[in-house]
Coordinates of C-alpha atoms and ligand atoms in Angstrom, one line a residue:
M223 CA -11.1 34.5 9.9
T224 CA -7.6 34.8 8.6
F225 CA -5.0 32.6 10.2
S226 CA -2.2 34.4 12.0
A227 CA 1.1 32.5 12.1
D228 CA 4.5 32.9 13.7
S229 CA 6.2 31.7 10.6
H230 CA 5.6 30.7 7.0
A231 CA 6.8 28.0 4.7
K232 CA 5.7 27.3 1.1
I233 CA 5.5 23.6 1.7
I234 CA 5.1 22.0 5.1
I235 CA 5.4 18.2 5.5
I236 CA 4.0 16.5 8.6
G237 CA 6.0 13.4 9.5
G238 CA 9.6 12.5 9.5
G239 CA 9.4 8.8 8.7
A240 CA 11.0 7.2 5.6
I241 CA 8.2 8.7 3.4
G242 CA 8.2 12.2 4.7
C243 CA 12.0 12.5 4.6
S244 CA 12.1 11.2 1.1
V245 CA 9.4 13.7 0.0
A246 CA 11.4 16.5 1.6
Y247 CA 14.5 15.3 -0.2
H248 CA 12.9 15.1 -3.6
L249 CA 11.2 18.4 -3.3
A250 CA 14.4 20.2 -2.2
K251 CA 16.4 18.4 -4.8
A252 CA 14.0 19.6 -7.5
G253 CA 14.6 23.2 -6.4
E254 CA 11.9 23.8 -3.8
K255 CA 13.9 25.8 -1.3
D256 CA 11.1 26.7 1.2
V257 CA 10.3 23.2 2.5
V258 CA 9.8 22.6 6.3
L259 CA 9.3 19.1 7.7
L260 CA 7.7 18.9 11.2
E261 CA 8.3 15.7 13.2
K262 CA 6.6 15.2 16.6
A263 CA 9.4 13.1 18.1
Q264 CA 12.7 12.2 16.4
I265 CA 13.1 11.3 12.8
T266 CA 12.1 7.6 12.2
E267 CA 10.2 7.3 15.5
G268 CA 6.9 6.2 14.0
C269 CA 6.8 2.9 12.2
T270 CA 10.1 3.3 10.4
W271 CA 12.6 2.5 13.2
H272 CA 11.3 -1.0 13.7
A273 CA 11.0 -2.1 10.1
A274 CA 13.0 -5.1 8.8
G275 CA 14.2 -3.2 5.8
L276 CA 13.6 -5.6 2.9
V277 CA 13.4 -4.0 -0.5
G278 CA 11.6 -6.1 -3.1
Q279 CA 10.5 -4.8 -6.5
L280 CA 8.5 -7.6 -7.9
R281 CA 4.8 -6.8 -7.2
S282 CA 1.6 -8.1 -8.6
K283 CA 0.6 -4.5 -9.6
R284 CA 2.6 -3.1 -12.4
N285 CA 2.9 0.4 -11.1
L286 CA 4.0 -0.7 -7.6
T287 CA 6.8 -2.5 -9.3
R288 CA 7.8 0.7 -11.1
L289 CA 7.6 2.7 -7.9
M290 CA 9.9 0.2 -6.2
Q291 CA 12.3 0.3 -9.2
N292 CA 12.5 4.1 -8.8
S293 CA 13.3 3.5 -5.1
V294 CA 16.2 1.3 -5.9
A295 CA 17.5 4.0 -8.3
V296 CA 17.4 6.5 -5.4
F297 CA 19.0 4.0 -2.9
D298 CA 21.9 3.5 -5.3
R299 CA 22.9 7.1 -5.2
L300 CA 21.7 8.5 -1.8
E301 CA 24.7 7.6 0.3
K302 CA 27.0 9.4 -2.1
E303 CA 24.7 12.5 -2.1
S304 CA 24.2 12.7 1.6
G305 CA 27.5 11.5 2.8
L306 CA 25.6 9.3 5.3
A307 CA 25.7 5.5 5.1
T308 CA 22.4 3.8 4.3
D309 CA 23.6 0.2 4.6
W310 CA 21.9 -0.6 1.3
K311 CA 22.9 -4.2 0.5
K312 CA 21.9 -5.0 -3.1
D313 CA 22.5 -8.7 -2.9
G314 CA 19.3 -9.8 -4.8
S315 CA 16.2 -11.7 -3.8
I316 CA 14.7 -15.0 -4.4
R317 CA 10.9 -15.5 -4.7
L318 CA 9.9 -19.1 -4.5
A319 CA 6.8 -20.5 -6.2
S320 CA 5.6 -23.4 -4.1
S321 CA 2.5 -24.1 -6.2
P322 CA 1.7 -24.0 -10.0
D323 CA -0.7 -21.0 -9.5
R324 CA 2.1 -19.0 -7.8
W325 CA 4.5 -19.9 -10.5
S326 CA 1.9 -18.5 -13.0
E327 CA 1.6 -15.3 -11.0
I328 CA 5.3 -14.8 -10.6
R329 CA 6.0 -15.4 -14.3
R330 CA 3.4 -12.8 -15.2
A331 CA 4.9 -10.3 -12.7
M332 CA 8.4 -11.0 -14.2
T333 CA 7.1 -10.4 -17.7
Q334 CA 5.6 -7.1 -16.6
A335 CA 8.7 -6.0 -14.8
K336 CA 10.9 -6.9 -17.8
S337 CA 8.7 -4.8 -20.0
F338 CA 10.0 -1.7 -18.3
G339 CA 13.6 -2.8 -18.0
A340 CA 13.8 -4.6 -14.6
K341 CA 16.2 -7.5 -14.6
C342 CA 14.8 -10.8 -13.2
H343 CA 15.5 -14.4 -14.0
S344 CA 13.6 -17.7 -13.7
L345 CA 15.3 -20.3 -11.6
S346 CA 14.7 -24.0 -11.2
A347 CA 14.2 -25.4 -7.7
A348 CA 17.8 -26.6 -7.7
E349 CA 19.2 -23.3 -8.9
A350 CA 17.2 -21.5 -6.1
K351 CA 18.9 -23.9 -3.6
E352 CA 22.3 -23.1 -5.0
K353 CA 21.7 -19.4 -4.3
F354 CA 20.0 -20.1 -0.9
P355 CA 21.4 -23.4 0.4
F356 CA 19.2 -23.4 3.6
I357 CA 16.0 -24.2 1.8
T358 CA 14.5 -27.6 1.0
T359 CA 13.2 -27.8 -2.5
D360 CA 10.1 -29.8 -1.6
G361 CA 7.1 -28.5 -3.7
V362 CA 9.1 -25.7 -5.3
V363 CA 7.9 -25.3 -8.8
G364 CA 10.3 -22.5 -9.8
A365 CA 11.6 -19.2 -8.5
A366 CA 12.4 -15.7 -9.6
F367 CA 15.7 -14.1 -8.9
I368 CA 15.8 -10.3 -8.9
P369 CA 19.5 -9.2 -8.7
S370 CA 18.8 -5.5 -7.9
D371 CA 16.7 -6.3 -4.8
G372 CA 18.2 -6.2 -1.3
Y373 CA 17.8 -4.7 2.1
V374 CA 18.6 -1.5 3.8
D375 CA 18.8 -0.1 7.4
P376 CA 15.5 1.9 7.7
Y377 CA 16.9 4.2 10.3
A378 CA 20.1 5.0 8.4
L379 CA 18.1 5.4 5.1
T380 CA 15.8 7.9 6.7
Q381 CA 18.6 9.8 8.3
S382 CA 20.3 9.9 4.9
F383 CA 17.2 11.2 3.2
A384 CA 16.9 13.9 5.9
K385 CA 20.6 14.9 5.5
A386 CA 20.3 15.1 1.7
A387 CA 17.1 17.1 2.1
R388 CA 18.9 19.6 4.4
L389 CA 21.9 19.8 2.1
N390 CA 19.4 20.9 -0.6
G391 CA 17.9 23.6 1.6
A392 CA 15.0 21.9 3.4
I393 CA 14.5 22.5 7.1
I394 CA 13.6 19.6 9.4
K395 CA 12.3 20.3 12.9
E396 CA 12.0 17.5 15.4
G397 CA 10.0 17.6 18.6
V398 CA 7.2 19.7 17.0
T399 CA 3.7 18.1 17.1
V400 CA 1.0 19.4 14.7
R401 CA -2.1 19.6 16.9
D402 CA -4.5 21.2 14.4
I403 CA -4.8 22.3 10.8
V404 CA -6.5 25.5 9.8
V405 CA -8.7 25.3 6.7
E406 CA -10.0 28.4 4.8
N407 CA -11.8 28.3 1.5
R408 CA -10.8 24.7 0.6
R409 CA -7.2 25.3 1.5
A410 CA -5.1 24.2 4.4
V411 CA -3.6 27.5 5.3
G412 CA -1.6 26.6 8.3
V413 CA -0.8 24.3 11.2
V414 CA -1.1 24.8 14.9
T415 CA 1.8 23.1 16.8
D416 CA 3.0 23.0 20.3
S417 CA 5.9 25.3 19.2
G418 CA 3.9 28.0 17.4
N419 CA 1.8 28.4 14.3
Y420 CA 3.0 28.0 10.7
S421 CA 1.2 29.2 7.6
C422 CA 1.8 27.4 4.3
D423 CA 0.9 27.3 0.7
I424 CA 0.9 23.5 0.5
L425 CA 0.5 20.9 3.3
V426 CA 1.7 17.3 2.9
N427 CA 0.4 14.5 5.2
C428 CA 3.2 12.0 5.7
A429 CA 2.2 11.1 9.2
G430 CA 2.4 7.3 8.7
L431 CA 0.7 5.6 11.6
W432 CA -1.1 8.9 12.5
A433 CA -2.1 9.9 9.0
K434 CA -5.8 9.2 9.6
R435 CA -5.7 11.4 12.6
V436 CA -3.8 14.2 10.8
G437 CA -6.2 14.0 7.9
E438 CA -9.2 14.5 10.2
M439 CA -7.6 17.7 11.5
A440 CA -8.1 19.0 7.9
G441 CA -11.5 17.4 7.4
V442 CA -9.9 14.8 5.0
P443 CA -11.1 11.3 5.8
L444 CA -8.3 8.7 5.0
A445 CA -8.7 4.9 4.7
A446 CA -5.4 4.5 6.4
G447 CA -5.6 1.7 9.0
V448 CA -3.0 0.3 11.4
V449 CA -2.6 -3.4 12.4
Q450 CA 0.1 -5.4 14.3
H451 CA 3.0 -7.0 12.3
Q452 CA 5.7 -9.3 13.6
Y453 CA 9.0 -10.6 12.6
F454 CA 11.6 -12.6 14.7
V455 CA 15.3 -12.7 14.7
T456 CA 17.1 -16.0 15.3
E457 CA 20.0 -16.6 17.5
K458 CA 23.4 -15.6 16.0
T459 CA 24.5 -19.1 15.2
L460 CA 24.2 -19.3 11.5
E461 CA 27.0 -19.3 9.0
F462 CA 26.5 -18.0 5.5
E463 CA 28.2 -15.9 2.9
A464 CA 27.9 -12.1 3.3
D465 CA 26.1 -11.7 0.0
L466 CA 23.3 -14.2 0.8
P467 CA 20.1 -12.8 -0.9
T468 CA 16.8 -12.2 0.8
L469 CA 14.1 -14.9 0.4
R470 CA 10.4 -14.8 0.1
D471 CA 8.1 -17.9 0.0
P472 CA 4.7 -16.4 -0.4
D473 CA 2.9 -19.8 -0.5
N474 CA 4.4 -20.4 3.0
N475 CA 3.6 -16.8 3.9
F476 CA 7.1 -15.6 5.1
Y477 CA 9.9 -13.3 4.1
L478 CA 13.5 -13.6 5.3
K479 CA 16.4 -11.1 5.6
P480 CA 19.9 -12.2 6.4
D481 CA 21.2 -10.5 9.6
V482 CA 24.5 -10.8 11.3
A483 CA 24.9 -14.6 11.6
A484 CA 21.1 -14.8 11.9
F485 CA 17.9 -14.6 10.0
A486 CA 15.1 -12.0 10.4
I487 CA 11.8 -13.7 9.4
G488 CA 8.4 -12.1 9.2
G489 CA 5.0 -13.1 7.7
W490 CA 1.5 -12.0 7.0
E491 CA -0.7 -14.3 9.1
E492 CA -4.5 -14.4 9.2
G493 CA -6.3 -12.6 11.9
T494 CA -3.8 -10.0 13.0
T495 CA -4.9 -7.5 15.6
G496 CA -6.2 -4.1 14.5
C497 CA -4.8 -1.1 16.4
W498 CA -6.7 1.9 17.7
R499 CA -9.2 1.8 14.7
G500 CA -6.4 3.5 12.7
K501 CA -5.9 6.4 15.2
P502 CA -2.9 5.9 17.5
P503 CA -2.6 8.3 20.5
M504 CA -0.3 11.2 19.7
D505 CA 2.0 10.2 22.5
F506 CA 2.6 6.7 21.2
G507 CA 6.3 6.9 20.2
R508 CA 9.2 4.6 19.9
E509 CA 7.2 1.6 21.2
L510 CA 6.4 -2.0 20.4
F511 CA 3.7 -4.4 21.4
E512 CA 4.2 -7.6 23.4
E513 CA 5.2 -10.6 21.4
N514 CA 2.3 -12.8 20.2
Y515 CA 3.7 -16.3 19.8
D516 CA 0.3 -17.8 18.7
R517 CA 0.3 -15.5 15.7
L518 CA 4.0 -15.9 15.1
A519 CA 3.6 -19.7 14.9
L520 CA 1.2 -19.3 12.0
F521 CA 4.1 -18.4 9.7
A522 CA 7.2 -19.5 11.7
T523 CA 6.0 -23.2 11.4
L524 CA 5.7 -22.8 7.7
A525 CA 9.1 -21.1 7.5
A526 CA 10.7 -24.0 9.5
N527 CA 9.2 -26.5 6.9
R528 CA 11.1 -24.6 4.2
L529 CA 14.2 -24.0 6.3
P530 CA 14.9 -27.0 8.4
I531 CA 17.7 -25.3 10.2
L532 CA 15.1 -23.2 12.0
N533 CA 14.1 -26.3 14.0
E534 CA 17.5 -26.2 15.6
T535 CA 17.9 -22.4 16.0
G536 CA 16.4 -20.4 18.8
I537 CA 14.5 -17.1 18.6
R538 CA 16.5 -14.2 19.9
T539 CA 14.1 -11.3 19.5
V540 CA 10.5 -10.8 18.4
I541 CA 9.5 -7.4 17.0
N542 CA 5.8 -6.8 17.1
G543 CA 5.0 -3.3 15.9
P544 CA 2.2 -1.3 14.4
I545 CA 2.2 -1.1 10.6
P546 CA 0.1 1.0 8.2
V547 CA -2.4 -0.9 6.0
S548 CA -5.0 0.9 3.9
A549 CA -8.5 -0.4 3.2
D550 CA -7.2 -2.3 0.1
G551 CA -3.6 -2.8 1.2
E552 CA -2.2 -0.3 -1.3
P553 CA -0.6 3.1 -0.5
I554 CA -2.6 6.2 -0.4
M555 CA -1.2 9.1 -2.4
G556 CA -2.0 12.4 -4.1
L557 CA -4.1 15.5 -3.7
A558 CA -7.0 15.0 -1.3
P559 CA -10.3 15.8 -3.2
E560 CA -11.7 17.8 -0.2
L561 CA -9.0 20.5 -0.4
D562 CA -7.0 22.2 -3.1
N563 CA -3.5 22.1 -1.5
F564 CA -3.5 19.1 0.9
Y565 CA -1.3 16.2 -0.4
V566 CA -1.1 12.7 1.1
A567 CA 1.4 9.9 1.1
C568 CA 0.5 7.3 3.7
G569 CA -0.9 3.8 4.2
F570 CA 2.4 2.3 3.2
T571 CA 2.8 -1.4 4.2
A572 CA 6.2 -1.6 2.5
G573 CA 7.1 2.1 3.1
I574 CA 10.9 1.5 3.4
A575 CA 11.0 -0.2 0.0
A576 CA 8.6 2.3 -1.5
S577 CA 10.2 5.4 0.1
G578 CA 12.5 6.5 -2.8
G579 CA 9.9 6.0 -5.6
A580 CA 7.0 7.4 -3.5
G581 CA 9.0 10.5 -2.5
L582 CA 9.8 11.2 -6.2
A583 CA 6.3 10.6 -7.4
L584 CA 4.7 12.9 -4.7
A585 CA 7.3 15.6 -5.3
N586 CA 6.4 15.5 -9.0
W587 CA 2.7 15.6 -8.2
I588 CA 3.2 18.7 -6.0
I589 CA 5.5 20.5 -8.4
E590 CA 4.2 19.4 -11.8
G591 CA 0.6 18.4 -10.9
D592 CA 1.4 14.9 -12.1
P593 CA 3.2 12.0 -10.4
G594 CA 5.0 11.1 -13.6
M595 CA 3.5 7.7 -13.8
D596 CA 0.0 6.2 -13.6
L597 CA -0.7 5.9 -9.9
W598 CA -4.5 5.5 -10.0
S599 CA -4.3 2.3 -7.9
F600 CA -2.8 4.3 -5.1
D601 CA -4.7 7.6 -5.6
V602 CA -6.4 8.9 -2.5
R603 CA -9.5 9.5 -4.6
R604 CA -10.2 5.8 -5.0
F605 CA -11.6 5.8 -1.5
G606 CA -14.7 7.5 -0.2
P607 CA -15.7 8.4 3.4
Q608 CA -17.4 4.9 3.8
H609 CA -13.9 3.3 3.6
C610 CA -12.6 5.5 6.4
N611 CA -15.2 4.4 9.0
G612 CA -13.1 2.9 11.9
R613 CA -14.8 -0.5 12.0
F614 CA -15.0 -1.0 8.3
L615 CA -11.4 0.1 7.8
E616 CA -10.1 -2.2 10.5
Q617 CA -11.8 -5.2 9.1
R618 CA -10.6 -4.5 5.6
A619 CA -7.0 -3.7 6.8
I620 CA -6.8 -7.0 8.7
E621 CA -8.0 -8.8 5.5
A622 CA -5.6 -6.9 3.2
Y623 CA -2.7 -7.7 5.6
A624 CA -3.4 -11.4 5.5
A625 CA -3.7 -11.2 1.7
Y626 CA -0.3 -9.6 1.3
Y627 CA 1.3 -12.8 0.0
K628 CA -1.9 -14.3 -1.4
I629 CA -2.3 -14.7 -5.1
H630 CA -4.2 -11.6 -6.4
W631 CA -6.6 -13.0 -8.9
P632 CA -8.2 -10.8 -11.6
G633 CA -11.7 -10.0 -10.5
E634 CA -11.1 -11.0 -6.9
E635 CA -13.4 -9.3 -4.3
P636 CA -12.8 -8.5 -0.6
L637 CA -14.9 -10.5 1.8
A638 CA -14.4 -8.4 5.0
A639 CA -16.9 -5.8 6.2
R640 CA -19.6 -7.1 4.0
P641 CA -22.4 -6.6 3.3
A642 CA -22.1 -2.9 4.1
R643 CA -24.3 -0.7 2.0
R644 CA -27.3 -2.6 0.4
S645 CA -30.0 -1.5 -2.1
P646 CA -33.6 -2.3 -1.3
L647 CA -33.4 -4.9 -4.0
Y648 CA -30.5 -6.7 -2.3
E649 CA -32.4 -9.8 -1.1
T650 CA -34.6 -10.0 -4.2
L651 CA -31.6 -10.1 -6.5
K652 CA -29.7 -12.5 -4.2
K653 CA -32.6 -15.0 -4.4
Q654 CA -32.2 -14.8 -8.1
G655 CA -28.5 -15.9 -7.9
A656 CA -26.8 -12.5 -7.8
V657 CA -23.1 -12.9 -7.0
Y658 CA -22.2 -9.6 -5.3
G659 CA -19.1 -7.5 -5.5
S660 CA -18.2 -4.6 -3.3
K661 CA -18.1 -1.2 -4.9
S662 CA -17.4 1.8 -2.8
G663 CA -18.8 -0.2 0.2
W664 CA -22.0 -1.0 -1.8
E665 CA -23.1 -4.5 -2.7
R666 CA -23.5 -4.7 -6.4
P667 CA -24.3 -7.8 -8.4
N668 CA -21.3 -8.7 -10.5
Y669 CA -23.3 -11.4 -12.4
F670 CA -26.1 -13.9 -11.8
S671 CA -24.8 -17.4 -11.1
T672 CA -26.1 -20.5 -12.7
G673 CA -24.9 -22.4 -9.6
A674 CA -21.2 -23.0 -10.5
R675 CA -18.7 -21.8 -7.9
E676 CA -16.5 -18.9 -9.1
V677 CA -13.1 -20.2 -10.2
Y678 CA -10.3 -17.6 -10.3
S679 CA -7.6 -18.0 -12.9
F680 CA -4.9 -16.1 -14.8
E681 CA -5.6 -18.2 -17.8
G682 CA -8.5 -18.1 -20.2
K683 CA -12.0 -16.8 -19.7
P684 CA -13.5 -16.6 -16.2
N685 CA -16.4 -19.0 -15.6
W686 CA -18.9 -16.1 -15.3
F687 CA -18.0 -15.0 -18.9
D688 CA -21.0 -16.7 -20.6
V689 CA -23.7 -15.7 -18.1
V690 CA -22.5 -12.0 -18.4
G691 CA -22.6 -12.4 -22.1
Q692 CA -26.3 -13.5 -21.9
E693 CA -27.0 -10.5 -19.7
C694 CA -25.5 -8.1 -22.2
K695 CA -27.5 -9.7 -25.0
A696 CA -30.7 -9.5 -23.0
V697 CA -30.1 -5.8 -22.3
R698 CA -29.3 -5.1 -26.0
E699 CA -32.1 -7.1 -27.5
R700 CA -34.9 -7.0 -24.9
V701 CA -35.7 -4.9 -21.8
A702 CA -33.7 -4.7 -18.6
L703 CA -34.2 -3.1 -15.2
I704 CA -30.9 -1.9 -13.8
D705 CA -30.5 -1.1 -10.1
Q706 CA -28.5 2.1 -9.9
S707 CA -28.3 2.4 -6.1
S708 CA -24.6 1.6 -5.9
F709 CA -23.6 4.1 -8.6
S710 CA -22.4 7.7 -8.0
K711 CA -24.8 10.4 -9.2
F712 CA -23.6 13.7 -10.5
E713 CA -25.9 16.7 -11.1
I714 CA -24.8 18.8 -14.1
T715 CA -26.9 21.9 -14.7
G716 CA -26.5 25.3 -16.4
P717 CA -25.7 26.6 -19.9
G718 CA -23.7 24.0 -22.0
A719 CA -24.7 21.1 -19.7
F720 CA -26.3 19.2 -22.6
E721 CA -23.3 19.7 -25.0
Y722 CA -20.9 18.7 -22.2
M723 CA -22.7 15.5 -21.4
Q724 CA -23.2 14.6 -25.0
N725 CA -19.5 15.0 -25.5
L726 CA -18.9 12.5 -22.7
A727 CA -21.6 9.9 -23.6
A728 CA -21.3 7.2 -26.3
N729 CA -25.1 7.1 -26.7
T730 CA -27.3 10.0 -27.9
I731 CA -28.7 11.7 -24.8
E732 CA -31.1 14.2 -26.4
K733 CA -34.3 13.4 -24.5
T734 CA -37.3 15.3 -23.2
P735 CA -37.2 16.1 -19.4
G736 CA -38.2 13.1 -17.3
K737 CA -36.6 10.5 -19.6
C738 CA -33.2 8.9 -19.2
T739 CA -30.5 7.3 -21.4
Y740 CA -28.3 4.4 -20.3
T741 CA -24.9 5.0 -21.8
Ligands
FAD299 C1 7.6 -5.2 12.1 C2 7.6 -4.4 10.9 C3 8.5 -4.8 9.8 C4 8.5 -4.0 8.6 N1 9.3 -4.4 7.6 C5 9.4 -3.7 6.5 C6 10.3 -4.1 5.5 O1 11.0 -5.0 5.6 N2 10.2 -3.3 4.3 C7 9.4 -2.3 4.1 O2 9.4 -1.6 3.1 N3 8.5 -1.9 5.1 C8 8.5 -2.6 6.3 N4 7.6 -2.2 7.3 C9 6.7 -1.1 7.0 C10 7.4 0.2 7.2 O3 7.9 0.3 8.5 C11 6.4 1.4 7.0 O4 5.7 1.2 5.7 C12 7.1 2.7 6.9 O5 7.9 2.9 8.0 C13 6.1 3.8 6.9 O6 6.8 5.0 6.9 P1 6.1 6.4 7.0 O7 7.1 7.5 6.9 O8 4.9 6.4 6.1 O9 5.4 6.4 8.5 P2 6.1 6.6 9.9 O10 7.4 5.9 10.0 O11 5.0 6.2 10.9 O12 6.4 8.1 10.0 C14 5.4 9.1 10.3 C15 6.0 10.1 11.2 O13 5.1 11.2 11.4 C16 5.2 11.7 12.7 N5 4.0 12.4 13.0 C17 2.8 11.8 13.1 N6 1.8 12.7 13.4 C18 2.5 13.9 13.6 C19 2.0 15.2 14.0 N7 0.8 15.4 14.3 N8 3.0 16.1 14.1 C20 4.3 15.9 13.8 N9 4.7 14.7 13.4 C21 3.8 13.7 13.3 C22 5.5 10.5 13.5 O14 6.2 10.8 14.7 C23 6.4 9.6 12.6 O15 7.8 9.8 12.8 C24 7.6 -2.9 8.5 C25 6.7 -2.6 9.5 C26 6.7 -3.3 10.7 C27 5.8 -2.9 11.8

């Protein structure tokens, strides 16, 4: 069947949040003149309108820091290009280390950030207090100051992206809901909407909270979950300088944005509520959930310890809204492996801060076939269908949400939704001390324990180093039986198969049929 459409666009973007509008802007600015963005409600009326708007660049993952840096570069110029104010306030940010381990993590992140030109400075506790007088310095080991961080009005920013996209030739249609996606020969050839059918050459899923649902329309499973996230705004009784920086105290699990004579404070508490198993109803719009004071207390109490003035300041508003969180807490971007022309940019938990960089990277990916930077940690291909299962995804998203400000140790494993896929040897190996990791939903022994509890650290060798060394030695010098259940299997046949595989493999694979090589 060939899809018959009422109109055609080379590139159709589904979703007019911060991400979709930024993608439209970057595509149009790069010279793509036939770009149409379809938005089911009004621009921003997904997750974007209720965001706090903090923009922080220092991340534990190198490439996320770079993506955020690119965002800041866009925010710096967008208002001038579009003629619409973004309320971008580049007043800097302070990130406190309230423990030695955190200080170690922050210093590593600063070193990485500096290696690609980001400016950040170490502060003593006293210097941090000078910049943010409301804090107590109890337990503060040090702090990072990032002068080019700040905060932005998410609504104004998105409108500004949209205006700049239009000025560069993109068309943005509001009040158009994509109800279905037509796929022919591995291509998304068009969309069915409540205002007619559109055919397209390239389809881009920027549907934010609804991205999983939109992916399913095209047969593309996405590990894009949704959970509840809250911040509160204090009464307007506070007095401070207009250029007060934003503040993050990850050990006390909260962030803070200066508002007009008030603070907006949010956090990443344990045990948030999962929403709709990642698939909100299409008619969910500009809506919030009821405040949850029990969950709010989990970070508000810690914030009040750090900022004693909160004990004397009332709460004016609580915002409890749905937020995208992927199965590992990182964004989901790139070309979906199931189709040849279906791109994805979703699962953003800090999608306001990431919008500029993500829009640029995805536009590069679409136009050049390459995002222009190593985005493997965010690549849609890192997930398989098992990560997209509603229950698995919800449990992982809740865990990833609570881990947002936790220290991300090298070699750390998720604990939620486990054990999921198990080999027949699971119990046998467990009895022999197997310490399991989670690989594509499979339980796979990372190493065999000698009884010592795993100790995570940024410094020196991990405490499993020696036992893994012994395993490697045993495999090399004696005989080993390796359980391959959790590994992907590829079948490669036909002329040239041997040469192709030999080229890939380090070991010699020339064997008679029925034998195998471990390489
Ligand atoms: C309380 C709270 C505070 C936050 N604070 C911050 C912060 O300080 N900094 C930060 O960076 N991030 C913050 N976030 C996260 C941020 O809001 C999101 O990461 C960001 O808005 C995601 O943008 P998006 O464009 O991907 O998705 P969305 O904003 O959800 O946009 C998707 C759009 O797609 C449209 N759509 C969906 N399906 C269809 C369809 N079938 N047809 C047509 N249109 C469709 C929707 O209507 C929607 O407008 C916060 C979130 C919450 C909940």
